[in-house]
Amino acid sequence: MGKQFNESKDNPLHKEYGVLSNTVYIIRKCKQYSPVAIGMALIGIVCNSTMSYYMGFFGKFVIDVVGGDLDYQGKVTRLLWIVGIGALFGAILSMGSVWVGSKLWARYIYVRTNVITERIEKALGIRYEFLERAETLDIHERACQAVSGNNNGVEGMMRLLETLAVNFVTVIVTFVAVLVLDIRLVLVLIVLAIIQYIYHRFCIRYDKKNVWDKLGKTWRQINYMERVTQDFDYAKDIRLFSLQDFLLDKQEKIFKNRWKKFDLHQNIWLSHAAVVNVALLIGKAVIYGTLFWAVVNKDMTVGNFTLFFSLSMSFSQSLVEFLRRFGDYGRASLEVDDFRSFMDLSDDEGVEFENIPESSSYVIEFKDVSYKYPEADEYALKHLNLKIDASEKLAVVGINGAGKTTMIKLLLKLYQPTEGSILLNGKDIKNYRREDYYKLFAPVFQDVEIFAFPMAENVSMKGMDDTDVNKAIECVVEAGLKDKLESLPKGIKTELLKIVDDEGVDMSGGERQKLALARALYKNAPIVVLDEPTSALDAIAEQRLYESFDKMIGNKSAVYISHRLASTRFCDKIAMFKSGEMIEYGTHDELVALDGEYARMFELQAQYYQEESENDMGKEAMANA
């Protein structure tokens, strides 16, 4: 049975599931991660509800005995019994309430932390192209806020559900007593409670729409500015370009926008407090007036006056609290909408995937593939028809912006074609799970990210227990990091970066690129993809690295992407891209003979390779002189 929801207007990815659906969702999460919390909550509901009107009954019995017809000794005896039994029962209720309160809060936090883990797992596995969309970043930020505190979203609904149950039970119990007293009193108290609820609900929705939803972008800006101003990678540029005042000015503008929203938030709830206090005063006046009328006209005793005053106040306060908390519950439910909207982001729902057949070779074919980025006017890639045979070395070349990276992201299934299809051994790759498909590729990207883990884990991309340390060492050495490895204090187990370990070791740009090559070697996937990982190197160094890596990978299929032509001479085929289209395809000799775009680019770049070679030969001659 499919989920029932309405789409939000402010974000196409946001869905509204409704309070009832979210309540069931939260109870299931409690049952999943801490079933005992449900039993504890039930005990707390009984204890806290009873305590809210218990003293009214206790006071009535005491006053009735004191004002009764018994002699002094009889009054003392009965009072001792009432006080003793009453104190014991009250102590049981109080201890039950305290015990539940001291234990249950930790259970709620435990459930929330497990839900946070679910969010992190979702974020790590979400489709890559989703991460480049503003609406995805927005809905993820909202999902983070929904599990960011004790009173927010997921945990807020758990706590408020217990509070609502306490107030609901109290309202039901006290309603009968107040109804017996005077039905008009019940009607007045209900009207006052509804007025408060309506205004409270208005404040919640207005506050969320005009304050917290609007702050989604602001939170991202604040997080980004904190990262920029504190991240070591930006430190050189900040100092050398004197960006301190510039960045502080940007941060101040962001903070001003946040405080402007906070001021609106405070004004909303200031008006709410005024409405609540006026309603409370009117409610008390009506209760006192009704009871005084009952004393005068119905000969109500002092004991009953005490009892009915307690029950009336308990009914009024519990009804108001129930409706108010129901409004808060609605707010928390809206935040759970945010969380569930993010968790339900998927294009794979209901799809039955096939296992990728075992094969000694893989052929990939683009059939009339086009791709357009969301909200873009032009296609980034247009009508691509390209076949990559098993064990083939393909060079994908072209100037920046030609569509090379888009083509690679489609090849790796990071993007899905807007039009056309990509086939693996004759079958559309959309039939295969992304995780299974990823295993076929060993990628090396331009931006090499190092994790604050030991070098061995950075090579294997697995935990130490699952890492073949000897294999990791072989890959590091083969990638050209032997000298670096020998210089590390703990060898392959040395921590990288100083973020976690003060003795962690950083790596230069060239070393990072070699580490990325070691990763590709360790993964030992049938297809290798190098997406301009050597863009920071000079032309000759790039060519040598490509030639060296080509020997390392042997007969594996390989795709080399570059806006320079260092990889083209040893590749089987070359695909020349321009303005999102493959304009030329063939071997190096064929494309040079064609005398087209590739030939002109090769001729233009050849002089740099020649100059670099002559410089190297000159340096070598001087060294031998």
XYZ file of C-alpha atoms in Angstrom:
625
model
C 0.000 0.000 0.000
C 1.605 3.285 -1.088
C 2.231 6.276 1.163
C -0.440 8.962 1.167
C 0.873 12.508 1.128
C 0.532 15.929 -0.416
C 3.423 17.780 -1.987
C 4.525 21.064 -0.449
C 4.551 24.208 -2.566
C 7.841 25.586 -1.239
C 9.921 22.535 -2.158
C 8.910 19.889 -4.727
C 10.707 17.211 -2.691
C 8.818 18.014 0.514
C 5.733 15.946 1.317
C 3.040 16.223 3.980
C 2.147 12.894 5.556
C -0.310 14.083 8.223
C -0.350 13.867 12.008
C -1.884 10.384 12.186
C 0.634 8.872 9.764
C 3.530 10.517 11.595
C 2.201 9.290 14.959
C 2.191 5.709 13.691
C 5.693 6.278 12.281
C 7.030 7.524 15.631
C 5.458 4.679 17.622
C 7.017 2.197 15.201
C 10.418 3.810 15.704
C 9.997 3.509 19.498
C 8.966 -0.113 19.132
C 11.903 -0.759 16.799
C 14.660 0.750 18.922
C 13.302 0.786 22.504
C 10.082 -1.223 23.088
C 10.388 -0.782 26.856
C 9.883 2.969 26.378
C 6.243 2.349 25.421
C 5.549 0.485 28.688
C 7.308 3.189 30.702
C 5.270 5.883 28.971
C 2.003 4.121 29.900
C 3.030 4.017 33.578
C 3.946 7.709 33.422
C 0.587 8.578 31.842
C -1.355 6.938 34.691
C 0.792 8.457 37.444
C 0.965 11.999 36.072
C -2.711 12.157 35.158
C -3.862 10.966 38.574
C -1.535 13.374 40.376
C -3.087 16.351 38.591
C -6.381 16.014 40.500
C -5.377 13.706 43.356
C -4.852 16.530 45.884
C -8.422 17.763 45.290
C -9.860 14.488 46.588
C -7.347 14.364 49.402
C -8.202 17.934 50.479
C -11.948 17.237 50.375
C -11.662 14.210 52.668
C -9.513 16.116 55.154
C -11.833 19.139 55.230
C -14.935 16.931 55.556
C -13.425 15.180 58.592
C -12.368 18.453 60.218
C -15.827 19.984 59.728
C -17.731 16.782 60.508
C -19.716 15.696 63.557
C -17.166 13.261 65.021
C -15.639 13.925 68.424
C -12.038 15.034 68.758
C -10.657 11.503 69.158
C -12.663 10.229 66.199
C -11.472 13.089 64.002
C -7.838 12.462 64.923
C -8.128 8.744 64.251
C -9.821 9.236 60.888
C -7.391 11.987 59.850
C -4.448 9.711 60.640
C -5.923 7.007 58.441
C -6.663 9.455 55.599
C -3.261 11.109 55.811
C -1.452 7.767 56.047
C -3.262 6.124 53.153
C -3.253 9.325 51.137
C 0.465 9.891 51.691
C 1.274 6.293 50.739
C -0.797 6.475 47.551
C 0.638 9.892 46.735
C 4.166 8.610 47.300
C 3.535 5.700 44.932
C 2.257 8.078 42.248
C 5.132 10.481 42.807
C 7.780 7.749 42.765
C 6.251 6.247 39.624
C 6.290 9.636 37.926
C 9.888 10.370 38.984
C 11.096 6.899 37.980
C 9.524 7.159 34.532
C 10.814 10.709 34.083
C 14.386 9.736 35.005
C 14.442 6.701 32.716
C 12.285 7.665 29.772
C 14.200 10.752 28.620
C 17.271 8.635 27.893
C 15.134 6.132 25.960
C 13.758 8.906 23.773
C 17.272 10.175 23.071
C 18.381 6.639 22.235
C 15.582 6.317 19.672
C 16.476 9.718 18.189
C 20.176 8.875 17.865
C 19.266 5.711 15.974
C 17.025 7.744 13.686
C 19.951 10.143 13.143
C 21.995 7.125 12.058
C 19.245 6.314 9.549
C 19.506 9.861 8.181
C 23.280 9.632 7.853
C 22.992 6.275 6.113
C 20.453 7.778 3.723
C 22.666 10.801 3.030
C 25.628 8.527 2.269
C 23.657 6.462 -0.221
C 21.431 9.040 -1.894
C 21.674 9.447 -5.647
C 24.647 11.663 -6.445
C 22.795 13.992 -8.790
C 20.310 14.779 -5.987
C 23.194 16.271 -3.990
C 23.720 18.961 -6.630
C 20.161 20.297 -6.346
C 19.270 23.204 -4.061
C 15.945 21.605 -3.088
C 17.761 18.450 -1.930
C 20.183 20.468 0.194
C 17.218 22.346 1.647
C 15.227 19.220 2.515
C 18.337 17.600 4.009
C 18.916 20.668 6.200
C 15.321 20.452 7.386
C 15.753 16.749 8.104
C 18.809 17.572 10.219
C 16.796 20.131 12.190
C 14.057 17.528 12.774
C 16.489 15.376 14.795
C 18.680 18.145 16.204
C 17.173 18.442 19.696
C 15.003 16.963 22.410
C 11.937 18.979 21.445
C 12.345 18.932 17.681
C 10.619 16.684 15.206
C 11.146 13.021 15.968
C 11.945 13.187 19.685
C 9.540 16.107 20.119
C 6.657 13.953 18.877
C 7.624 11.157 21.276
C 7.666 13.480 24.286
C 4.545 15.372 23.248
C 2.621 12.157 22.587
C 3.145 11.192 26.231
C 2.120 14.679 27.397
C -0.970 14.631 25.200
C -2.019 11.272 26.617
C -1.656 12.579 30.200
C -3.793 15.641 29.468
C -6.375 13.656 27.500
C -6.930 11.191 30.355
C -7.168 14.084 32.825
C -9.710 15.926 30.672
C -11.904 12.834 30.376
C -11.842 12.151 34.147
C -12.478 15.750 35.239
C -15.019 16.514 32.513
C -17.731 14.412 34.208
C -17.286 16.197 37.541
C -17.381 19.693 36.023
C -20.395 18.718 33.919
C -22.267 17.762 37.121
C -21.384 21.139 38.624
C -22.648 23.299 35.745
C -22.746 22.582 32.022
C -22.380 26.300 31.296
C -18.999 26.274 33.030
C -17.894 23.424 30.787
C -18.956 25.333 27.684
C -17.147 28.515 28.732
C -13.925 26.646 29.560
C -14.079 24.757 26.245
C -14.592 27.998 24.287
C -11.630 29.642 26.043
C -9.472 26.592 25.379
C -10.442 26.520 21.693
C -9.607 30.206 21.283
C -6.168 29.581 22.764
C -5.681 26.516 20.580
C -6.633 28.314 17.377
C -4.264 31.167 18.097
C -1.521 28.777 19.214
C -1.890 26.805 15.982
C -1.775 30.004 13.952
C 1.432 31.045 15.740
C 3.055 27.677 15.105
C 2.323 27.651 11.387
C 3.181 31.316 10.919
C 6.400 30.836 12.881
C 7.479 27.783 10.882
C 6.619 29.275 7.502
C 8.055 32.760 8.052
C 10.928 31.966 10.426
C 12.246 28.407 10.462
C 11.566 27.424 6.862
C 13.127 30.681 5.699
C 16.181 29.982 7.841
C 17.031 26.761 5.948
C 19.243 28.645 3.511
C 20.660 30.767 6.347
C 21.765 27.686 8.306
C 23.596 26.419 5.218
C 25.258 29.812 4.791
C 26.328 29.858 8.449
C 27.715 26.326 8.238
C 29.576 27.202 5.050
C 31.072 30.371 6.536
C 32.172 28.466 9.640
C 33.872 25.916 7.429
C 35.558 28.553 5.264
C 36.809 30.627 8.189
C 38.095 27.639 10.159
C 39.260 25.211 7.481
C 43.023 25.141 6.991
C 42.591 24.685 3.220
C 41.290 28.270 2.903
C 43.835 29.848 5.247
C 46.435 30.832 2.617
C 43.956 32.548 0.300
C 42.322 34.395 3.196
C 45.618 35.835 4.331
C 47.262 36.553 0.994
C 44.161 38.187 -0.457
C 43.268 39.966 2.824
C 39.799 38.431 2.914
C 39.281 38.868 6.669
C 37.090 41.995 6.483
C 35.310 40.697 3.383
C 34.383 37.397 5.074
C 33.416 39.075 8.346
C 31.122 41.431 6.441
C 29.428 38.481 4.709
C 29.046 36.649 8.006
C 27.605 39.738 9.682
C 24.963 40.054 6.943
C 24.020 36.401 7.418
C 23.743 36.857 11.193
C 21.635 39.999 10.746
C 19.181 38.041 8.635
C 19.074 35.324 11.301
C 18.448 37.808 14.114
C 15.755 39.510 12.045
C 13.952 36.164 11.886
C 14.569 35.585 15.608
C 12.974 38.968 16.404
C 9.911 37.967 14.412
C 9.845 34.661 16.312
C 9.906 36.467 19.685
C 7.140 38.882 18.661
C 4.918 36.019 17.533
C 5.171 34.258 20.881
C 4.890 37.488 22.875
C 1.438 38.029 21.387
C 0.664 34.374 22.118
C 1.580 34.820 25.795
C -0.774 37.802 26.047
C -3.727 35.815 24.663
C -3.012 32.891 27.026
C -2.835 35.058 30.157
C -6.065 36.896 29.348
C -7.861 33.575 28.774
C -6.444 32.191 32.049
C -7.767 35.153 34.057
C -11.212 34.857 32.477
C -11.270 31.100 33.171
C -10.418 31.515 36.857
C -13.032 34.231 37.271
C -15.719 32.019 35.733
C -14.759 29.035 37.949
C -14.830 31.121 41.146
C -18.129 32.698 40.151
C -19.729 29.319 39.478
C -18.520 27.854 42.774
C -19.651 30.869 44.803
C -23.070 30.587 43.164
C -23.173 26.881 44.106
C -22.256 27.652 47.733
C -25.030 30.223 48.013
C -27.758 28.454 46.031
C -26.947 24.736 46.394
C -25.488 24.654 49.912
C -22.158 23.324 48.595
C -19.898 22.280 51.475
C -16.377 23.613 51.942
C -14.959 20.164 51.132
C -16.903 19.950 47.879
C -15.916 23.543 47.068
C -12.264 22.481 47.375
C -12.811 19.334 45.329
C -14.732 20.992 42.498
C -12.341 23.924 42.380
C -9.452 21.476 41.984
C -11.306 19.449 39.337
C -12.432 22.561 37.447
C -8.952 24.032 37.383
C -7.505 20.663 36.400
C -10.065 20.342 33.590
C -9.403 23.868 32.347
C -5.628 23.619 32.496
C -5.509 20.107 31.051
C -7.851 21.028 28.192
C -5.813 24.125 27.366
C -2.578 22.168 27.700
C -3.957 19.352 25.564
C -4.976 21.692 22.743
C -1.776 23.700 23.025
C 0.412 20.637 23.041
C -1.631 19.318 20.160
C -0.546 22.459 18.325
C 3.064 21.761 19.310
C 2.499 18.194 18.242
C 1.384 19.488 14.874
C 4.567 21.561 14.627
C 6.711 18.539 15.503
C 4.714 16.540 12.968
C 5.559 19.117 10.285
C 9.226 18.633 11.149
C 8.786 14.861 10.901
C 7.328 15.558 7.444
C 10.684 17.171 6.662
C 12.569 14.149 7.956
C 10.433 11.578 6.164
C 10.528 13.599 2.942
C 14.298 13.294 2.944
C 14.254 9.622 3.920
C 11.795 8.859 1.099
C 13.943 10.470 -1.591
C 14.366 7.672 -4.083
C 13.914 6.888 -7.720
C 14.238 3.177 -7.003
C 11.024 2.642 -5.027
C 9.165 -0.392 -6.300
C 11.855 -1.260 -8.864
C 12.937 -4.881 -9.034
C 16.627 -4.942 -9.896
C 18.571 -7.730 -11.512
C 21.962 -9.023 -10.480
C 24.781 -8.111 -12.835
C 25.780 -11.327 -14.630
C 29.282 -12.584 -13.936
C 31.549 -11.920 -16.908
C 35.235 -11.831 -17.754
C 34.691 -8.747 -19.905
C 32.293 -5.823 -19.994
C 31.182 -3.735 -22.955
C 29.514 -0.386 -22.327
C 27.504 1.417 -24.979
C 25.887 4.871 -25.007
C 22.829 4.858 -27.279
C 21.609 8.336 -28.239
C 22.249 9.607 -24.682
C 21.427 13.212 -23.787
C 21.534 14.905 -20.403
C 20.205 18.241 -19.203
C 20.780 19.535 -15.703
C 17.632 20.421 -13.730
C 16.331 23.898 -14.619
C 19.034 24.293 -17.285
C 18.040 25.618 -20.704
C 20.663 23.783 -22.728
C 21.684 20.130 -22.813
C 25.093 19.433 -21.255
C 25.414 16.317 -23.429
C 23.620 15.728 -26.702
C 22.871 12.519 -28.636
C 25.979 10.602 -27.603
C 26.537 7.269 -29.337
C 29.696 5.602 -28.093
C 30.874 2.035 -27.459
C 33.649 1.055 -25.054
C 34.792 -2.479 -25.768
C 36.317 -4.851 -23.231
C 40.014 -4.152 -22.480
C 39.802 -0.995 -24.588
C 41.650 2.190 -23.635
C 39.549 5.247 -24.473
C 40.721 8.863 -24.234
C 37.965 11.448 -23.809
C 39.324 14.883 -24.690
C 38.109 18.412 -25.216
C 38.357 21.836 -23.673
C 36.756 22.619 -20.311
C 32.971 22.621 -20.541
C 32.889 20.276 -23.508
C 30.768 17.676 -21.664
C 33.508 15.228 -20.664
C 32.732 15.168 -16.934
C 28.995 14.872 -17.580
C 29.696 11.875 -19.815
C 31.772 10.238 -17.064
C 29.094 10.816 -14.425
C 26.600 9.141 -16.718
C 29.034 6.283 -17.324
C 29.426 5.781 -13.559
C 25.646 5.991 -13.030
C 26.047 9.061 -10.855
C 23.584 10.675 -13.275
C 20.715 9.098 -15.166
C 20.269 9.999 -18.837
C 17.587 12.543 -19.635
C 17.169 10.747 -22.940
C 18.581 7.557 -24.394
C 20.123 4.607 -22.564
C 23.451 3.181 -21.428
C 23.964 -0.548 -21.932
C 26.217 -2.964 -20.060
C 26.805 -6.071 -22.174
C 23.645 -5.203 -24.111
C 21.378 -4.496 -21.126
C 20.260 -1.108 -19.784
C 22.168 -0.243 -16.601
C 18.979 1.111 -15.010
C 18.099 -2.551 -14.388
C 21.004 -2.894 -11.980
C 21.448 -1.596 -8.437
C 23.745 1.375 -8.252
C 25.808 -0.290 -5.521
C 26.402 -3.380 -7.697
C 27.199 -1.277 -10.752
C 29.706 0.862 -8.819
C 31.761 -2.248 -8.081
C 32.697 -2.477 -11.758
C 34.640 0.800 -11.644
C 37.850 2.033 -10.048
C 37.665 5.828 -10.402
C 40.362 8.442 -9.886
C 38.934 11.947 -9.750
C 40.505 15.366 -10.161
C 39.761 16.381 -6.579
C 41.369 13.745 -4.371
C 39.816 13.560 -0.923
C 41.816 12.155 1.987
C 39.993 10.844 5.048
C 41.272 11.235 8.596
C 41.940 7.488 8.777
C 45.136 5.385 8.587
C 46.782 5.260 5.153
C 45.828 1.595 4.778
C 42.128 2.453 5.141
C 42.550 5.381 2.735
C 43.831 2.904 0.158
C 41.373 0.051 0.722
C 38.439 2.357 1.596
C 37.469 -0.253 4.183
C 37.940 -0.753 7.924
C 41.292 -2.049 9.131
C 39.837 -5.462 9.943
C 38.686 -5.811 6.329
C 41.884 -4.420 4.796
C 44.588 -6.590 3.250
C 47.529 -4.614 4.615
C 50.124 -6.327 2.410
C 48.036 -5.624 -0.685
C 47.653 -1.980 0.386
C 51.446 -1.676 0.732
C 51.976 -3.176 -2.729
C 49.498 -0.722 -4.279
C 51.064 2.270 -2.526
C 54.536 1.281 -3.716
C 53.310 0.570 -7.239
C 51.620 3.988 -7.355
C 54.961 5.684 -6.622
C 54.662 6.370 -2.887
C 57.426 4.080 -1.668
C 59.596 6.914 -0.309
C 56.606 8.509 1.406
C 55.593 5.198 2.954
C 59.093 4.589 4.317
C 59.124 8.046 5.912
C 55.901 7.506 7.878
C 56.363 6.759 11.608
C 53.852 3.887 11.640
C 54.153 2.879 8.019
C 50.918 2.022 6.240
C 49.017 2.350 9.557
C 49.975 5.999 10.030
C 47.003 8.300 10.501
C 46.532 10.869 7.749
C 45.584 14.502 8.477
C 45.643 16.105 11.910
C 41.887 16.421 12.301
C 41.538 13.356 14.531
C 45.121 12.494 15.445
C 47.604 15.226 16.416
C 50.373 13.083 14.951
C 48.536 12.647 11.661
C 50.461 13.245 8.440
C 49.308 15.408 5.549
C 50.165 14.782 1.905
C 51.112 17.062 -0.954
C 48.960 17.444 -4.065
C 51.097 15.030 -6.077
C 51.125 12.491 -3.235
C 47.350 12.678 -2.982
C 47.036 11.913 -6.675
C 49.289 8.892 -6.295
C 47.258 7.769 -3.285
C 44.140 7.943 -5.476
C 45.901 5.735 -8.035
C 46.730 3.280 -5.239
C 43.028 3.169 -4.362
C 42.160 2.295 -7.927
C 44.783 -0.452 -7.977
C 43.555 -1.889 -4.679
C 39.926 -1.998 -5.805
C 41.019 -4.033 -8.839
C 37.772 -3.344 -10.700
C 37.440 -4.381 -14.366
C 37.042 -0.771 -15.586
C 39.308 2.127 -14.590
C 38.250 5.773 -14.977
C 40.662 8.695 -14.613
C 38.788 11.999 -14.604
C 41.558 14.618 -15.005
C 43.392 13.553 -11.817
C 46.636 15.091 -13.098
C 45.389 18.563 -14.004
C 47.812 20.140 -11.529
C 50.836 18.507 -13.198
C 52.798 19.836 -16.140
C 52.233 18.223 -19.539
C 55.264 15.884 -19.507
C 54.674 14.758 -15.899
C 51.070 14.063 -16.785
C 52.044 11.996 -19.811
C 54.565 9.954 -17.806
C 52.056 9.296 -15.049
C 49.415 8.151 -17.540
C 51.885 5.848 -19.288
C 53.011 4.419 -15.953
C 49.444 3.863 -14.770
C 48.512 2.296 -18.095
C 51.179 -0.359 -17.497
C 49.871 -0.929 -13.975
C 46.297 -1.682 -15.007
C 47.315 -4.125 -17.743
C 44.418 -5.442 -19.821
C 41.630 -3.704 -17.929
C 39.294 -1.345 -19.723
C 40.228 2.289 -19.085
C 38.748 5.695 -19.764
C 41.081 8.682 -19.567
C 39.519 12.155 -19.407
C 41.570 15.264 -19.990
C 41.555 18.619 -21.737
C 45.196 17.880 -22.582
C 46.335 15.106 -24.869
C 48.853 13.263 -22.693
C 46.804 10.064 -22.737
C 45.874 9.859 -26.389
C 48.970 8.238 -27.958
C 48.694 4.946 -26.064
C 44.875 4.729 -26.140
C 43.003 2.515 -28.596
C 40.339 5.127 -29.367
C 39.864 8.848 -28.848
C 36.551 10.685 -28.407
C 36.723 14.429 -29.034
C 34.009 16.490 -27.329
C 32.901 20.045 -27.979
C 29.852 21.942 -26.701
C 28.273 18.793 -25.292
C 28.680 16.687 -28.420
C 31.157 14.048 -29.553
C 32.389 15.617 -32.772
C 35.226 13.212 -33.647
C 35.999 9.575 -32.859
C 38.831 7.262 -33.905
C 42.493 6.438 -33.352
C 45.147 9.088 -32.918
C 46.408 8.665 -36.463
C 42.886 8.726 -37.902
C 41.983 11.959 -36.124
C 45.271 13.641 -37.053
C 44.632 12.677 -40.675
C 41.114 14.057 -40.415
C 42.665 17.476 -39.745
C 39.775 18.583 -37.556
C 39.429 19.893 -34.011
C 41.566 17.118 -32.509
C 44.385 17.670 -35.014
C 44.440 21.402 -34.268
C 44.440 20.816 -30.502
C 47.197 18.221 -30.810
C 49.304 20.522 -32.974
C 48.812 23.378 -30.510
C 49.787 21.262 -27.495
C 52.612 19.337 -29.183
C 54.987 22.294 -28.895
C 54.635 22.239 -25.105
C 55.506 18.557 -24.921
C 58.469 19.227 -27.234
C 59.669 22.204 -25.171
C 59.320 20.233 -21.938
C 61.244 17.307 -23.465
C 64.025 19.601 -24.686
C 64.263 21.231 -21.264
C 64.506 17.823 -19.596
C 67.213 16.748 -22.072
C 69.114 19.977 -21.425
C 68.985 19.459 -17.669
C 70.132 15.865 -18.078
C 73.074 16.966 -20.308
C 74.163 19.580 -17.787
C 73.968 17.037 -15.003
C 76.214 14.665 -16.957
C 78.704 17.398 -17.949
